[in-house]
Structures are given as C-alpha cells and as structure tokens.
JSON list of C-alpha atoms in Angstrom, two decimals:
[
{"chain": "A", "resi": 1, "resn": "UNK", "atom": "CA", "xyz": [-32.55, 120.91, -74.09]},
{"chain": "A", "resi": 2, "resn": "UNK", "atom": "CA", "xyz": [-33.84, 118.96, -71.19]},
{"chain": "A", "resi": 3, "resn": "UNK", "atom": "CA", "xyz": [-33.33, 119.51, -67.57]},
{"chain": "A", "resi": 4, "resn": "UNK", "atom": "CA", "xyz": [-30.71, 116.71, -67.44]},
{"chain": "A", "resi": 5, "resn": "UNK", "atom": "CA", "xyz": [-28.67, 118.33, -70.16]},
{"chain": "A", "resi": 6, "resn": "UNK", "atom": "CA", "xyz": [-28.81, 121.70, -68.06]},
{"chain": "A", "resi": 7, "resn": "UNK", "atom": "CA", "xyz": [-28.07, 120.36, -64.87]},
{"chain": "A", "resi": 8, "resn": "UNK", "atom": "CA", "xyz": [-25.02, 118.41, -66.51]},
{"chain": "A", "resi": 9, "resn": "UNK", "atom": "CA", "xyz": [-23.40, 121.52, -68.00]},
{"chain": "A", "resi": 10, "resn": "UNK", "atom": "CA", "xyz": [-24.13, 123.64, -64.59]},
{"chain": "A", "resi": 11, "resn": "UNK", "atom": "CA", "xyz": [-22.26, 120.87, -62.81]},
{"chain": "A", "resi": 12, "resn": "UNK", "atom": "CA", "xyz": [-19.36, 120.74, -65.39]},
{"chain": "A", "resi": 13, "resn": "UNK", "atom": "CA", "xyz": [-18.93, 124.55, -64.81]},
{"chain": "A", "resi": 14, "resn": "UNK", "atom": "CA", "xyz": [-19.12, 124.45, -61.20]},
{"chain": "A", "resi": 15, "resn": "UNK", "atom": "CA", "xyz": [-16.99, 121.47, -60.84]},
{"chain": "A", "resi": 16, "resn": "UNK", "atom": "CA", "xyz": [-14.23, 123.20, -63.17]},
{"chain": "A", "resi": 17, "resn": "UNK", "atom": "CA", "xyz": [-14.59, 126.53, -60.99]},
{"chain": "A", "resi": 18, "resn": "UNK", "atom": "CA", "xyz": [-14.07, 124.64, -57.77]},
{"chain": "A", "resi": 19, "resn": "UNK", "atom": "CA", "xyz": [-10.96, 122.29, -59.51]},
{"chain": "A", "resi": 20, "resn": "UNK", "atom": "CA", "xyz": [-9.27, 125.68, -60.68]},
{"chain": "A", "resi": 21, "resn": "UNK", "atom": "CA", "xyz": [-9.87, 127.28, -56.62]},
{"chain": "A", "resi": 22, "resn": "UNK", "atom": "CA", "xyz": [-8.16, 124.11, -55.34]},
{"chain": "A", "resi": 23, "resn": "UNK", "atom": "CA", "xyz": [-5.19, 124.43, -57.65]},
{"chain": "A", "resi": 24, "resn": "UNK", "atom": "CA", "xyz": [-4.75, 128.05, -56.53]},
{"chain": "A", "resi": 25, "resn": "UNK", "atom": "CA", "xyz": [-4.85, 126.70, -52.72]},
{"chain": "A", "resi": 26, "resn": "UNK", "atom": "CA", "xyz": [-2.30, 124.23, -53.37]},
{"chain": "A", "resi": 27, "resn": "UNK", "atom": "CA", "xyz": [0.19, 126.80, -54.99]},
{"chain": "A", "resi": 28, "resn": "UNK", "atom": "CA", "xyz": [-0.09, 128.88, -51.85]},
{"chain": "A", "resi": 29, "resn": "UNK", "atom": "CA", "xyz": [0.43, 126.19, -49.64]},
{"chain": "A", "resi": 30, "resn": "UNK", "atom": "CA", "xyz": [3.71, 125.50, -50.92]},
{"chain": "A", "resi": 31, "resn": "UNK", "atom": "CA", "xyz": [5.24, 128.44, -49.74]},
{"chain": "A", "resi": 32, "resn": "UNK", "atom": "CA", "xyz": [3.79, 128.08, -46.37]},
{"chain": "A", "resi": 33, "resn": "UNK", "atom": "CA", "xyz": [4.96, 125.77, -43.35]},
{"chain": "A", "resi": 34, "resn": "UNK", "atom": "CA", "xyz": [2.58, 123.95, -41.14]},
{"chain": "A", "resi": 35, "resn": "UNK", "atom": "CA", "xyz": [1.37, 126.82, -39.33]},
{"chain": "A", "resi": 36, "resn": "UNK", "atom": "CA", "xyz": [0.08, 128.62, -42.58]},
{"chain": "A", "resi": 37, "resn": "UNK", "atom": "CA", "xyz": [2.82, 131.43, -42.87]},
{"chain": "A", "resi": 38, "resn": "UNK", "atom": "CA", "xyz": [5.74, 131.61, -45.21]},
{"chain": "A", "resi": 39, "resn": "UNK", "atom": "CA", "xyz": [9.24, 130.58, -43.79]},
{"chain": "A", "resi": 40, "resn": "UNK", "atom": "CA", "xyz": [10.24, 133.99, -43.86]},
{"chain": "A", "resi": 41, "resn": "UNK", "atom": "CA", "xyz": [7.62, 135.70, -41.98]},
{"chain": "A", "resi": 42, "resn": "UNK", "atom": "CA", "xyz": [8.13, 132.95, -39.30]},
{"chain": "A", "resi": 43, "resn": "UNK", "atom": "CA", "xyz": [12.08, 133.85, -39.02]},
{"chain": "A", "resi": 44, "resn": "UNK", "atom": "CA", "xyz": [10.88, 137.61, -38.73]},
{"chain": "A", "resi": 45, "resn": "UNK", "atom": "CA", "xyz": [8.52, 136.65, -36.08]},
{"chain": "A", "resi": 46, "resn": "UNK", "atom": "CA", "xyz": [10.86, 134.84, -34.16]},
{"chain": "A", "resi": 47, "resn": "UNK", "atom": "CA", "xyz": [13.37, 137.50, -34.44]},
{"chain": "A", "resi": 48, "resn": "UNK", "atom": "CA", "xyz": [11.17, 140.22, -33.06]},
{"chain": "A", "resi": 49, "resn": "UNK", "atom": "CA", "xyz": [9.99, 138.03, -30.22]},
{"chain": "A", "resi": 50, "resn": "UNK", "atom": "CA", "xyz": [13.65, 137.36, -29.28]},
{"chain": "A", "resi": 51, "resn": "UNK", "atom": "CA", "xyz": [14.29, 141.15, -29.02]},
{"chain": "A", "resi": 52, "resn": "UNK", "atom": "CA", "xyz": [11.01, 141.68, -26.85]},
{"chain": "A", "resi": 53, "resn": "UNK", "atom": "CA", "xyz": [11.21, 138.56, -24.64]},
{"chain": "A", "resi": 54, "resn": "UNK", "atom": "CA", "xyz": [15.20, 137.71, -24.25]}
]
C-alpha cells in the first residue's frame, strides 16, 4: 500500500471515531438545560437554595 492509502484509512477511522463521540455528546445534551445540568438536578438545587436562603 502506498502512503496515501494508509493515510486515507487512518483518516477514515479517526473520522468515524470523532463522529461517534459527537453523537454521544448530542444524546447527553438532550437531557440538559442551558446551564449544562438536567432539569431534575436544577429543581433540586433550587429547592435546597430556597431552604437555605429564604
């Protein structure tokens, strides 16, 4: 095999690996709000904050 063929296959494997990682990130983001935590965690945080500060 020439260097270009090896490079192409290396690129293809790397690209697939990166795409798979991005898909996992998008799945996780569906369950997070704009600050990066889930809605359930955010409501629990607010309840604790209210008990402490109000």
